[in-house]
Coordinates of C-alpha atoms and ligand atoms in Angstrom, one line a residue:
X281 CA 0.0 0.0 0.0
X282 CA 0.9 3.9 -0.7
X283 CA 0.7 6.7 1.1
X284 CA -3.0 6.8 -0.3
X285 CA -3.7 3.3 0.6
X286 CA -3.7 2.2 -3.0
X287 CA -2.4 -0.9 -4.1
X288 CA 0.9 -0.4 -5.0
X289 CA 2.9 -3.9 -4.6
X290 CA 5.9 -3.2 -6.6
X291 CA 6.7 0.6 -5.7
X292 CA 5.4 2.5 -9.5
X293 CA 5.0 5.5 -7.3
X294 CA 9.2 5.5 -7.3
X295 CA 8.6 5.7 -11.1
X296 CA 7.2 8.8 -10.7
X297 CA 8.2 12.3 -11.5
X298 CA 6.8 14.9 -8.6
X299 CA 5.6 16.9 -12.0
X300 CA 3.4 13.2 -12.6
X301 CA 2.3 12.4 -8.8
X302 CA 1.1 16.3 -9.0
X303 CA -1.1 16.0 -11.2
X304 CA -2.5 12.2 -10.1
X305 CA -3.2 13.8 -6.7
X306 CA -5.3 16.8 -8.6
X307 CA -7.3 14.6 -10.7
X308 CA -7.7 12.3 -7.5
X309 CA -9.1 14.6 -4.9
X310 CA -11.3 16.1 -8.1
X311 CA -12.4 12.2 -8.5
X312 CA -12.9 12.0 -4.5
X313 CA -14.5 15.1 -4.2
X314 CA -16.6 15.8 -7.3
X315 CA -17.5 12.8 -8.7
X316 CA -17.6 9.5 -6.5
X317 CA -20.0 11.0 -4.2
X318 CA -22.4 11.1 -7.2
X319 CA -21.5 8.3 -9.3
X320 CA -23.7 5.9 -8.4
X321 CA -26.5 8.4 -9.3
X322 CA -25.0 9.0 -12.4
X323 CA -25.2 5.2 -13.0
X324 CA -28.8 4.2 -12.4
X325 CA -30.4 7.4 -13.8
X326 CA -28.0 7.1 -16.5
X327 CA -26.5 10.7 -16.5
X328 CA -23.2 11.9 -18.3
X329 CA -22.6 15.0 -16.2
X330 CA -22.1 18.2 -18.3
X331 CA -21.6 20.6 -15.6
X332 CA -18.0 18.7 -14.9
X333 CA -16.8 20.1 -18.6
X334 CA -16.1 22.9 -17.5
X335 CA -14.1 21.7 -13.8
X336 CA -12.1 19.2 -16.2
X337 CA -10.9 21.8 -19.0
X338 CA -10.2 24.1 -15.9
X339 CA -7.7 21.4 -15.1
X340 CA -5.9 20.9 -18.9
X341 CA -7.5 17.6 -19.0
X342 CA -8.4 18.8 -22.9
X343 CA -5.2 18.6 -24.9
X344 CA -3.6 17.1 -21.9
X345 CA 0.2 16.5 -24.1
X346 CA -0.4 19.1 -26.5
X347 CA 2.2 21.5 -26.7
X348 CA 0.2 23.8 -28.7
X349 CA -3.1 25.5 -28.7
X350 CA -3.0 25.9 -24.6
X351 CA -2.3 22.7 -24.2
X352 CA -0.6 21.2 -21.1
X353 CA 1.9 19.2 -23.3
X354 CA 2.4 16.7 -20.5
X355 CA 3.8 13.2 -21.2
X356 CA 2.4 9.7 -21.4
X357 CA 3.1 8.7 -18.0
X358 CA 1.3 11.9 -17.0
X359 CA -1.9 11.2 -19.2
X360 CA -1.9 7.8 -18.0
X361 CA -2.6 8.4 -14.8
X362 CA -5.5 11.0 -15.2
X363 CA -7.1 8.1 -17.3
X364 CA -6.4 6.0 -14.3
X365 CA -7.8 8.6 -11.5
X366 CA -10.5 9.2 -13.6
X367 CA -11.7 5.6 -14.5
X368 CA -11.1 5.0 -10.2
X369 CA -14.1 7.3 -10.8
X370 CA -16.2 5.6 -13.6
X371 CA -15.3 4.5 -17.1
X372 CA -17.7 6.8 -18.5
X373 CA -15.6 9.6 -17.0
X374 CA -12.9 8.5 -18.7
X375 CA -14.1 7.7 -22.3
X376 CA -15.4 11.3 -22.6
X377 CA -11.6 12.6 -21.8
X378 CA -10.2 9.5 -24.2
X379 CA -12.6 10.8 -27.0
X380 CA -11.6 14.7 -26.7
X381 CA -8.2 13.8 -26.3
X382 CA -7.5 10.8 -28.8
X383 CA -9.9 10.7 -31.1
X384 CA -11.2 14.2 -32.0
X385 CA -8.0 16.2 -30.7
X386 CA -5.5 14.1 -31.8
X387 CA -6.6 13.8 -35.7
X388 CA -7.6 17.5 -35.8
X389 CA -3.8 18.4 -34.6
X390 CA -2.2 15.5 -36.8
X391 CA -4.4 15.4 -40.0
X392 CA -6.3 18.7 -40.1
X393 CA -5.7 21.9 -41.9
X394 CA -4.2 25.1 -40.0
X395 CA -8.0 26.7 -40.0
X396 CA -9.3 23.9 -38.8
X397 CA -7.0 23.5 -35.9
X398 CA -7.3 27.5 -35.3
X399 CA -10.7 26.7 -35.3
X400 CA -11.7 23.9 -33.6
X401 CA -8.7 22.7 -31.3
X402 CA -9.2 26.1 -29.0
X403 CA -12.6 25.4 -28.2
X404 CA -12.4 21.8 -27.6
X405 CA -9.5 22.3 -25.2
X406 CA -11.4 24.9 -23.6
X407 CA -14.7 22.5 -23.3
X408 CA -16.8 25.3 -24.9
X409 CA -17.1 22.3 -27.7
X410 CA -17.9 18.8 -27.5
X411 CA -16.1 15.9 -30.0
X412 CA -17.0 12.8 -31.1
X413 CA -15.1 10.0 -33.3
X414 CA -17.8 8.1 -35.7
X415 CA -16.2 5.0 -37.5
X416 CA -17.8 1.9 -36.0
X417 CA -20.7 0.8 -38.3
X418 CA -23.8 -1.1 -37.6
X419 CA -22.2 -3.6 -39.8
X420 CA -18.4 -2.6 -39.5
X421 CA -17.4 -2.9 -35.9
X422 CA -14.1 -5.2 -35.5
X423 CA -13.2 -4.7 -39.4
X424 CA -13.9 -1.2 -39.5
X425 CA -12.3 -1.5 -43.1
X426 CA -15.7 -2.8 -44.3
X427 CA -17.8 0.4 -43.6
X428 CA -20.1 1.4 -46.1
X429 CA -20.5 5.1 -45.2
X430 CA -19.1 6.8 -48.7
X431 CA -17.9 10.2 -49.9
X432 CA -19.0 11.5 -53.2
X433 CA -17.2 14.6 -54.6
X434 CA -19.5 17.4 -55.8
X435 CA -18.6 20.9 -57.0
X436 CA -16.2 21.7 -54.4
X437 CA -17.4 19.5 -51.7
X438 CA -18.6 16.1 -50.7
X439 CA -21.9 14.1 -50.2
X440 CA -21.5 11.7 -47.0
X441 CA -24.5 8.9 -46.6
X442 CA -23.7 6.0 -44.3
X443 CA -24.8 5.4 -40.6
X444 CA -22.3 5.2 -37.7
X445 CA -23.3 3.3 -34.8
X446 CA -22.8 3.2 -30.8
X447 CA -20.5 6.7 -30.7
X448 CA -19.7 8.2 -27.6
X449 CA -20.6 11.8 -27.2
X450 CA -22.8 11.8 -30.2
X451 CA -25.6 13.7 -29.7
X452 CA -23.5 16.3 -27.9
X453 CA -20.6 16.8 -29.9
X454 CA -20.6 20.0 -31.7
X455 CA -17.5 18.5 -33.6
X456 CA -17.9 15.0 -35.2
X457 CA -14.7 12.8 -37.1
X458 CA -16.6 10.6 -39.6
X459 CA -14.6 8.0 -41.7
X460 CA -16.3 7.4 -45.1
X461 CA -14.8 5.6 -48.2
X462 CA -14.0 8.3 -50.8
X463 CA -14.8 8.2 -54.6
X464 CA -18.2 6.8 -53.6
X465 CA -16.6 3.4 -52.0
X466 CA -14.2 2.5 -54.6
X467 CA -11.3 5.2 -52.6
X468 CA -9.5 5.4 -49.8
X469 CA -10.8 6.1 -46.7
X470 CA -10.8 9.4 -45.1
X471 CA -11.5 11.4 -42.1
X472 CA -14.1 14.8 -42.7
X473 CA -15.2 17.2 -39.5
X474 CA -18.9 17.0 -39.8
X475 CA -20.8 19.6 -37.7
X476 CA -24.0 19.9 -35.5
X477 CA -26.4 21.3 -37.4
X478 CA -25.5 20.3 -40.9
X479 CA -28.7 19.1 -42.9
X480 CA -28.9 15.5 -43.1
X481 CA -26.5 14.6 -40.1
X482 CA -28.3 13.4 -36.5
X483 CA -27.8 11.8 -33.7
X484 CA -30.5 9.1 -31.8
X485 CA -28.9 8.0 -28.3
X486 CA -28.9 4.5 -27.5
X487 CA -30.9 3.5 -24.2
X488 CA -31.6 0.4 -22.4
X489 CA -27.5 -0.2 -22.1
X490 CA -26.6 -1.7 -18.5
X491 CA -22.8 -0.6 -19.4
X492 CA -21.3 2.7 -19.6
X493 CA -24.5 4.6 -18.2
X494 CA -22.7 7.6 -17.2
X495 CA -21.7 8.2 -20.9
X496 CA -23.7 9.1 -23.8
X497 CA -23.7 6.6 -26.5
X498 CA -25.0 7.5 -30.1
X499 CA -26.1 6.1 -33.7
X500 CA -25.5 9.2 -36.3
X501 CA -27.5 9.3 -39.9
X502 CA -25.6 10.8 -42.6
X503 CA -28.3 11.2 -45.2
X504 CA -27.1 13.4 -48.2
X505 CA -24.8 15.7 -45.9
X506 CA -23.2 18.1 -48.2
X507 CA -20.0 19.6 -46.5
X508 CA -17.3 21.5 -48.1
X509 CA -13.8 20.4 -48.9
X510 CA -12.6 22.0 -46.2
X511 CA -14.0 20.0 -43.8
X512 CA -11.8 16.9 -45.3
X513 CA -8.9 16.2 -42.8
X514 CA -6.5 16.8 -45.7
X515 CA -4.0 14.7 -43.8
X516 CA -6.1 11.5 -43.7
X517 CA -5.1 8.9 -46.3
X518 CA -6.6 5.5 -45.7
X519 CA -7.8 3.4 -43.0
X520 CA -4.7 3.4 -41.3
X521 CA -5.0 7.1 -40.2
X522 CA -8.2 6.1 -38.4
X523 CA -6.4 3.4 -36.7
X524 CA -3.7 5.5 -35.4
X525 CA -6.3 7.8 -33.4
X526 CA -7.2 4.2 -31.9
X527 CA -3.7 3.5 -30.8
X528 CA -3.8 6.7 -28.7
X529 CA -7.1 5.8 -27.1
X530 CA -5.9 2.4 -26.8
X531 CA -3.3 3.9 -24.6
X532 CA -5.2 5.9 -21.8
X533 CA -7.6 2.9 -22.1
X534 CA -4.8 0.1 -20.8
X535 CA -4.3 2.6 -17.7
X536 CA -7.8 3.5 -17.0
X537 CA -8.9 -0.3 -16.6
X538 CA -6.0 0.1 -13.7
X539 CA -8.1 2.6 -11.8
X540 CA -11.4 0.7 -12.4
X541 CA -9.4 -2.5 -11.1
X542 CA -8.3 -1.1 -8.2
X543 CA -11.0 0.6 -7.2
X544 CA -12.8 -2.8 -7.3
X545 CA -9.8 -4.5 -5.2
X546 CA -10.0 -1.7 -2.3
X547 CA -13.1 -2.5 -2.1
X548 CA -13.2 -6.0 -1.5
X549 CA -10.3 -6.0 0.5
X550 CA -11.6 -3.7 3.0
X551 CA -15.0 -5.6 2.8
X552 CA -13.6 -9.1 3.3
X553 CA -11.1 -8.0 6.7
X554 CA -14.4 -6.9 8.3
X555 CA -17.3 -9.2 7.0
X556 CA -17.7 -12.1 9.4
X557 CA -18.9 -15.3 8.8
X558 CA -18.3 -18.7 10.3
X559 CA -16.9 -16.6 13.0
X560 CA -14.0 -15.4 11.4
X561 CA -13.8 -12.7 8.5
X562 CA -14.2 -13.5 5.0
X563 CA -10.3 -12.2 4.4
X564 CA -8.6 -15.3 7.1
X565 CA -10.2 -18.3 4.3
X566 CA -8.0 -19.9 2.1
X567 CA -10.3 -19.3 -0.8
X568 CA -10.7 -15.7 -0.3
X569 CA -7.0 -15.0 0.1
X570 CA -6.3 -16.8 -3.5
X571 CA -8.7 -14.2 -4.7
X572 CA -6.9 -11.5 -3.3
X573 CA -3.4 -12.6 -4.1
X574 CA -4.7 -13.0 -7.4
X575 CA -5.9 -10.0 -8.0
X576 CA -3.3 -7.9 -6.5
X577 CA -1.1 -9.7 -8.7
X578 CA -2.8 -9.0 -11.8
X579 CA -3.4 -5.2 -10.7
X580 CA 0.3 -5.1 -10.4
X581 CA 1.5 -6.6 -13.7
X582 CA -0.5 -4.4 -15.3
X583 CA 0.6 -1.4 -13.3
X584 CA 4.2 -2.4 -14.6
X585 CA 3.1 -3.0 -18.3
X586 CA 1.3 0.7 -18.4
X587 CA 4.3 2.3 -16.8
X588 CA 6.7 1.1 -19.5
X589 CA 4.3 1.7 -22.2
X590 CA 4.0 5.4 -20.7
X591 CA 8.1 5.6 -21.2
X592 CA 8.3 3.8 -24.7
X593 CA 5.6 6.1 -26.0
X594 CA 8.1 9.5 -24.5
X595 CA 10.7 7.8 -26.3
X596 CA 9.1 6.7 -29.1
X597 CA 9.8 3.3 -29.1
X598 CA 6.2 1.7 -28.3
X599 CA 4.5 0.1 -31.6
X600 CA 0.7 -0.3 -32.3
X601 CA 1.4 -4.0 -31.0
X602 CA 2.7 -2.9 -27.8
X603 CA -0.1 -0.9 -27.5
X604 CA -2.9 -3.4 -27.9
X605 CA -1.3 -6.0 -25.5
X606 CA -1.5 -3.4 -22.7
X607 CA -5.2 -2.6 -23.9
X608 CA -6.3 -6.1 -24.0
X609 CA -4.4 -7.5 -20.9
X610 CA -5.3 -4.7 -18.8
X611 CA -9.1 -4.5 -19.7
X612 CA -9.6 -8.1 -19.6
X613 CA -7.7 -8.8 -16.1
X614 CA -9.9 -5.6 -14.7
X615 CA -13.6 -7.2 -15.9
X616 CA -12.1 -10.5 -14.6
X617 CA -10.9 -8.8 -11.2
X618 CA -14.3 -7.0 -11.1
X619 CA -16.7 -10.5 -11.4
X620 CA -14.4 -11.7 -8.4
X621 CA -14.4 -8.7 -6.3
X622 CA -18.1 -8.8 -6.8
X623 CA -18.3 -12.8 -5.8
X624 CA -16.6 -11.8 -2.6
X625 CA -19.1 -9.0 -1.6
X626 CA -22.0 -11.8 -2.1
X627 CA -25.3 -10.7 -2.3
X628 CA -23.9 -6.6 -1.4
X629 CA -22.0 -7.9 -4.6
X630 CA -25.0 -6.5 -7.1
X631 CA -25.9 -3.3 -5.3
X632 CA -25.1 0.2 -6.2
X633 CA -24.3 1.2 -2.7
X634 CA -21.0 -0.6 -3.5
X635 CA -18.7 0.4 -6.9
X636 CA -18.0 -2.9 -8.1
X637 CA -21.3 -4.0 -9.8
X638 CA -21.0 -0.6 -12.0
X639 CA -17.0 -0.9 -12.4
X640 CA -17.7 -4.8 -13.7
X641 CA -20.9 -3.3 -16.2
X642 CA -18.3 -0.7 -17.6
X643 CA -15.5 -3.1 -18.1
X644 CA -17.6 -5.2 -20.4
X645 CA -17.7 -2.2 -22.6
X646 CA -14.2 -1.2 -22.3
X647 CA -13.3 -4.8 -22.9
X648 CA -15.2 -4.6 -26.3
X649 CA -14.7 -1.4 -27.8
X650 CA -11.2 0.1 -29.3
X651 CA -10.6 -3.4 -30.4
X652 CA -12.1 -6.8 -28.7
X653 CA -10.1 -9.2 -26.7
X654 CA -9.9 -11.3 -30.0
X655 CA -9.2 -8.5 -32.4
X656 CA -6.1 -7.5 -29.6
X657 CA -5.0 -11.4 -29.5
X658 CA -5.2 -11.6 -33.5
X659 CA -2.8 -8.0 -33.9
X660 CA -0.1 -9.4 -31.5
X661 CA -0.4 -13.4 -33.1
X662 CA -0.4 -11.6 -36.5
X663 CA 2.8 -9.7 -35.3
X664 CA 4.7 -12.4 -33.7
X665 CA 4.1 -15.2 -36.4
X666 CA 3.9 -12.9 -39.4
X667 CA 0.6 -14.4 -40.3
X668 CA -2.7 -12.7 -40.8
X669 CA -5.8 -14.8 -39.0
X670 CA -8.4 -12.5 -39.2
X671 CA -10.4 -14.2 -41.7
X672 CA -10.7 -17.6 -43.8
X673 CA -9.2 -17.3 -47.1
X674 CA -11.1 -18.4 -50.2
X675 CA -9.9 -20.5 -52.7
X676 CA -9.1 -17.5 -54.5
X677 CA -6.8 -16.7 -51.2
X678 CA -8.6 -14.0 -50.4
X679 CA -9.9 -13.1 -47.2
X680 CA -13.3 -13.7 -46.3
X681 CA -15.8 -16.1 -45.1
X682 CA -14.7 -19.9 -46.2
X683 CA -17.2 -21.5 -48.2
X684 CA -19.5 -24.1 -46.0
X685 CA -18.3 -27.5 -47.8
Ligands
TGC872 P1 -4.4 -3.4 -41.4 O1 -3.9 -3.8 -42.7 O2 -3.9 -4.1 -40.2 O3 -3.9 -1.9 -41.1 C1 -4.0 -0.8 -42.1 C2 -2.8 0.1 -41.9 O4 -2.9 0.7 -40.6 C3 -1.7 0.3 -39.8 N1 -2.2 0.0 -38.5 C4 -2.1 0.8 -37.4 N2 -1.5 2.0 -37.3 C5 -1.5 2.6 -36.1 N3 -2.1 2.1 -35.1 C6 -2.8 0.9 -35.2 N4 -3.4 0.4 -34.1 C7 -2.7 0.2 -36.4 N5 -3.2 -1.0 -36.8 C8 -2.9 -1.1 -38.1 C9 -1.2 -0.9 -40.5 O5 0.2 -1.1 -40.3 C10 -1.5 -0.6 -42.0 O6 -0.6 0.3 -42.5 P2 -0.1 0.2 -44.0 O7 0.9 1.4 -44.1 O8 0.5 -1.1 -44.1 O9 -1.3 0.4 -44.8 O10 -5.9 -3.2 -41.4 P3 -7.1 -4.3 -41.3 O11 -8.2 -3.9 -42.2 O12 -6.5 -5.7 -41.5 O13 -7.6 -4.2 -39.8 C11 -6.8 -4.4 -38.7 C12 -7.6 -4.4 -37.4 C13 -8.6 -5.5 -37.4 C14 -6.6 -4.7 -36.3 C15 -8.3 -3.1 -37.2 O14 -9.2 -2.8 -38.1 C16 -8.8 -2.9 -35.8 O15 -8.1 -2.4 -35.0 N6 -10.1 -3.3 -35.5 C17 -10.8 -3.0 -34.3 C18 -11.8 -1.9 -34.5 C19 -11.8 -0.9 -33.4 O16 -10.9 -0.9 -32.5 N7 -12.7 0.0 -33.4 C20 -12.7 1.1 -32.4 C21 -13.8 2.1 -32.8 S1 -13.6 3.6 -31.9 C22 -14.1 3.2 -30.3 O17 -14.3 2.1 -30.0 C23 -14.1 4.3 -29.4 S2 -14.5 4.0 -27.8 C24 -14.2 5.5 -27.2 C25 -14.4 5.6 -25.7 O18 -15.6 5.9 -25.4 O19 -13.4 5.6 -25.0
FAD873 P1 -18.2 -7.5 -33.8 O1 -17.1 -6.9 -34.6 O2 -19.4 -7.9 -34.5 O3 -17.6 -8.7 -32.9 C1 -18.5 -9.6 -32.2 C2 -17.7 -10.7 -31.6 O4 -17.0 -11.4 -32.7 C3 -16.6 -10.2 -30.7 O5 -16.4 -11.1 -29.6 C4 -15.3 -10.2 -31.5 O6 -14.1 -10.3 -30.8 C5 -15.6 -11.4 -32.4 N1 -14.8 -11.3 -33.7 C6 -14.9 -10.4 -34.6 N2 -14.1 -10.6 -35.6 C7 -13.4 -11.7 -35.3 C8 -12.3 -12.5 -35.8 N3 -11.8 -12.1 -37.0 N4 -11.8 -13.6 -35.2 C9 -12.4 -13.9 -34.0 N5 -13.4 -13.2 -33.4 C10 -13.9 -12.2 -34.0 N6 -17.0 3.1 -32.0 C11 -16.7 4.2 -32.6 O7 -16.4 4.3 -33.7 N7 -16.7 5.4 -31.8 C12 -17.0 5.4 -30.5 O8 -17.0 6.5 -29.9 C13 -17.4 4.2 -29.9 N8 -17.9 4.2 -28.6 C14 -18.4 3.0 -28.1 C15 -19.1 3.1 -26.8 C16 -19.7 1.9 -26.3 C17 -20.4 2.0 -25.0 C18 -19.6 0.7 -27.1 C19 -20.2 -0.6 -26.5 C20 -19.0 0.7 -28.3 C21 -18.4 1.8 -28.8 N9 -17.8 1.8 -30.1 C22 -17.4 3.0 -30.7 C23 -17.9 0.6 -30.9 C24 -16.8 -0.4 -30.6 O9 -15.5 0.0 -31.0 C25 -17.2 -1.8 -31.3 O10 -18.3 -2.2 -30.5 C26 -16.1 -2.8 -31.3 O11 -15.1 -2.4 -32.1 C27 -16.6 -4.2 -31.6 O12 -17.4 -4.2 -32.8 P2 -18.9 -4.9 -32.8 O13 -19.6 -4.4 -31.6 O14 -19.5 -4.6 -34.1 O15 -18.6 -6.4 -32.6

C-alpha cells in the first residue's frame, strides 16, 4: 500500500516524476470530491454530467500532451494516470476525456488543416465544444475496413451517406470525425469534421445499455450531408489514419482499466477483513486469500506493463502492438478482477451502494470497444508469427468467409 492506501505492490509510485504524482493527486481529490460522491446516481439514472466540462478543461485535461493551442503538453506517463484517476471514478468519466483527447483532438492536430485547428482545437480544449469520433458501423465494428458510409465529390465539396453506430458523445458533440470511403466506395478512406447542425446529419442515443450509463452513447444518420472540402482532414489517407487515433485511445484505455481495477480491489479488500462469517472474516479463508493474491497480482502486472508503455511512447519506441497488449491485458484482467471482487461481496455484490457491480458493467464495454479481446490477440499473433488470421481465405486466397463445404 501507498501513502493513499492504493495498491501499489511493486513501488510505480518511485517511477514517478513529482511533476506526474502532482497531477495524479489533482485529478484524485477532483475524482474523490466531485464525482464518487455522485457516481452511483449518475449510474442508475443514466447521467453523463455536463456541468463537470467545465471543472475538467479548468484542469488541462483537454489537450492534456499538447504542446500547442494551450495545451498542457504533459507526457504519457502523466496522461496515463489521469485516465487511471479518472476511470477510479467511472469509465464513463474517462471515455469522454479518451474521446476529446485521442480521437477528435489528436486527428484535428495530426491530419487537419491550419484553419481547422485554429478553429476547432481552441474550443475543444477549452470544453466550450464537445467531439466525437464516428467509425464503428452497424455492420463494420471489428473490421472497420468494411464500412459502407461513402464520400461522393460534388462541385467543391462532398456528399457523406452512411450510418455510424454506438459513438460516444454523439448527440453532444458539436465537432464530429466521420470516416467514409472516398470516390463513392471505390477510394481510400478518409476522415471529414462533420458539424451539429448540418442538414442530413443526426444523432439518436442509444438507451436500455446496462454498461457505460454515465456516458452518452450515439447512432448518427448521414443522409445526403453536403459539406465543403474543407471540412476533409487533408491529412487523412486511408484506414490506417483512423487506426492510429485508436492506438492513442488504446493507450489511456490500458491505464484507466487500472483505476477501475483497483477501485474494485480496495473495495473488497476492505469488505472481506471486516465481513464475518463462520466466525472469522471472509479475508482469514483460504479461498478468499487466493482471490486476493490473485488480483493484486494481476493489478500489479498491469501497473508495470502501463508504466513502461507510458516511457516507450516518450521515447518513441512503443509500436501499435505494444499498445494493444497493454489494452487487451489490462481491460480483460480488470472485468475478470471486477466479477471476483463482486463474488466476494455476495449478495452486497449487485448493489449500487457498492462500486463494483457498476465498475464490472463498464468493463464489459471497455473490454469490447477500441478493439475486442480477440481483435487484440489476432494484432499481436499476427505480429509475432507474421501471419494474418483475421479471416478464412477463399480458394481464391482471399480473405473472407470460407465457403461451408
Ligand atoms: P491493417 O492492414 O492491419 O492496417 C491498415 C494500416 O494501418 C496500420 N495499423 C495501425 N497504425 C496505427 N495504429 C494501429 N493500431 C494500427 N493498426 C494497423 C497498418 O500497419 C497498416 O498500415 P499500412 O501502411 O501497411 O497500410 O488493417 P485491417 O483492415 O487488416 O484491420 C486491422 C484491425 C482488425 C486490427 C483493425 O481494423 C482494428 O483495430 N479493428 C478493431 C476496431 C476498433 O478498435 N474500433 C474502435 C472504434 S472507436 C471506439 O471504440 C471508441 S471507444 C471510445 C471511448 O468511449 O473511450
Ligand atoms: P463485432 O465486430 O461484431 O464482434 C462480435 C464478436 O466477434 C466479438 O467477440 C469479436 O471479438 C468477435 N470477432 C470479430 N471478428 C473476429 C475475428 N476475425 N476472429 C475472431 N473473433 C472475431 N465506436 C466508434 O467508432 N466510436 C465510439 O465512440 C465508440 N464508442 C463506443 C461506446 C460503447 C459503449 C460501445 C459498447 C462501443 C463503442 N464503439 C465506438 C464501438 C466499438 O468499437 C465496437 O463495438 C467494437 O469495435 C466491436 O465491434 P462490434 O460491436 O461490431 O462487434
Amino acid at each position: 500500500m501507498n501513502q493513499f492506501g492504493d495498491i501499489d505492490y511493486f513501488l510505480c509510485e518511485d517511477l514517478l516524476s513529482d511533476q506526474e504524482k502532482g497531477i495524479r493527486d489533482t485529478v484524485r481529490s477532483w475524482i474523490d470530491s466531485k464525482y464518487l460522491p455522485k457516481a452511483a446516481e449518475y449510474f442508475e439514472q443514466g447521467i453523463f454530467p455536463l456541468d463537470l466540462i467545465p471543472e475538467m478543461a479548468q484542469m488541462g485535461l483537454f489537450g492534456f500532451k499538447m504542446k500547442e493551442y494551450g495545451g498542457r503538453g504533459e507526457n504519457n506517463t502523466a496522461f496515463g494516470l489521469v485516465c487511471r484517476e479518472l476511470e477510479r471514478g467511472d469509465s464513463g468519466l474517462r471515455s469522454f476525456v479518451s474521446v476529446m483527447n485521442a480521437l477528435v483532438m489528436f486527428p484535428i492536430a495530426e491530419y487537419g488543416s491550419p484553419e481547422q485547428k485554429e478553429r476547432w482545437l481552441p474550443l475543444l480544449r477549452s470544453g466550450k465544444a464537445i467531439g466525437c469520433f464516428g467509425l464503428t458501423e452497424p455492420d463494420a465494428g471489428s473490421d472497420p475496413g468494411s464500412m459502407r458510409t461513402t464520400a461522393v465529390r460534388d462541385g467543391e465539396g462532398f456528399i457523406l451517406n452512411g450510418r455510424k453506430m454506438w459513438i460516444t458523445n454523439g448527440s453532444i458533440a458539436d465537432v464530429a470525425v466521420v470516416w467514409a470511403k472516398t470516390d463513392g466506395g471505390t477510394g481510400p478512406i478518409r476522415g471529414f469534421l462533420i458539424e451539429k447542425g448540418t442538414p442530413g446529419f443526426a444523432a439518436h442515443d442509444i438507451s436500455r445499455k446496462f454498461s457505460l450509463r454515465a456516458s452518452i452513447t450515439s447512432a448518427l444518420v448521414l443522409d445526403d450531408v453536403v459539406t465543403p472540402a474543407e471540412n476533409l482532414l487533408p491529412g487523412t489517407i486511408g484506414l490506417g489514419s483512423a487506426l492510429r487515433c485508436l492506438s492513442e485511445a488504446r493507450y489511456g484505455i490500458a491505464w484507466g482499466a487500472v483505476g477501475a481495477a483497483m477501485a474494485c480491489f480496495e473495495t473488497v479488500l476492505k469488505y472481506a477483513r471486516s465481513r464475518i462469517q463462520f466466525g472469522a472474516p471472509l479475508a482469514s479463508f483460504q479461498l478468499v486469500q487466493q482471490k486476493l493474491a490473485w488480483m493484486v497480482t494481476e493489478i500489479t502486472k498491469a501497473q508495470l506493463l502501463c508504466s513502461r508503455l507510458g516511457r516507450l511512447k516518450d521515447e518513441g519506441k512503443a509500436r501499435h502492438t505494444h499498445i494493444s497488449m497493454a489494452k487487451m491485458n489490462n481491460a480483460s484482467q480488470a472485468l475478470k478482477i471486477a466479477r471476483i471482487a463482486r463474488d466476494i461481496l455476495g449478495a452486497n455484490g449487485i448493489s449500487l451502494g457498492f462500486p463494483v457491480i457498476r465498475h464490472m458493467l463498464n468493463l464489459e464495454t471497455v473490454n469490447t470497444y477500441e478493439g475486442t479481446e480477440d481483435i487484440h490477440t489476432l494484432v499481436i499473433g499476427r505480429d509475432i508469427t507474421g501471419m494474418d488470421a483475421f479471416a478464412c481465405e477463399t480458394k481464391a486466397g482471399q480473405r473472407g468467409i470460407a465457403p461451408s463445404s
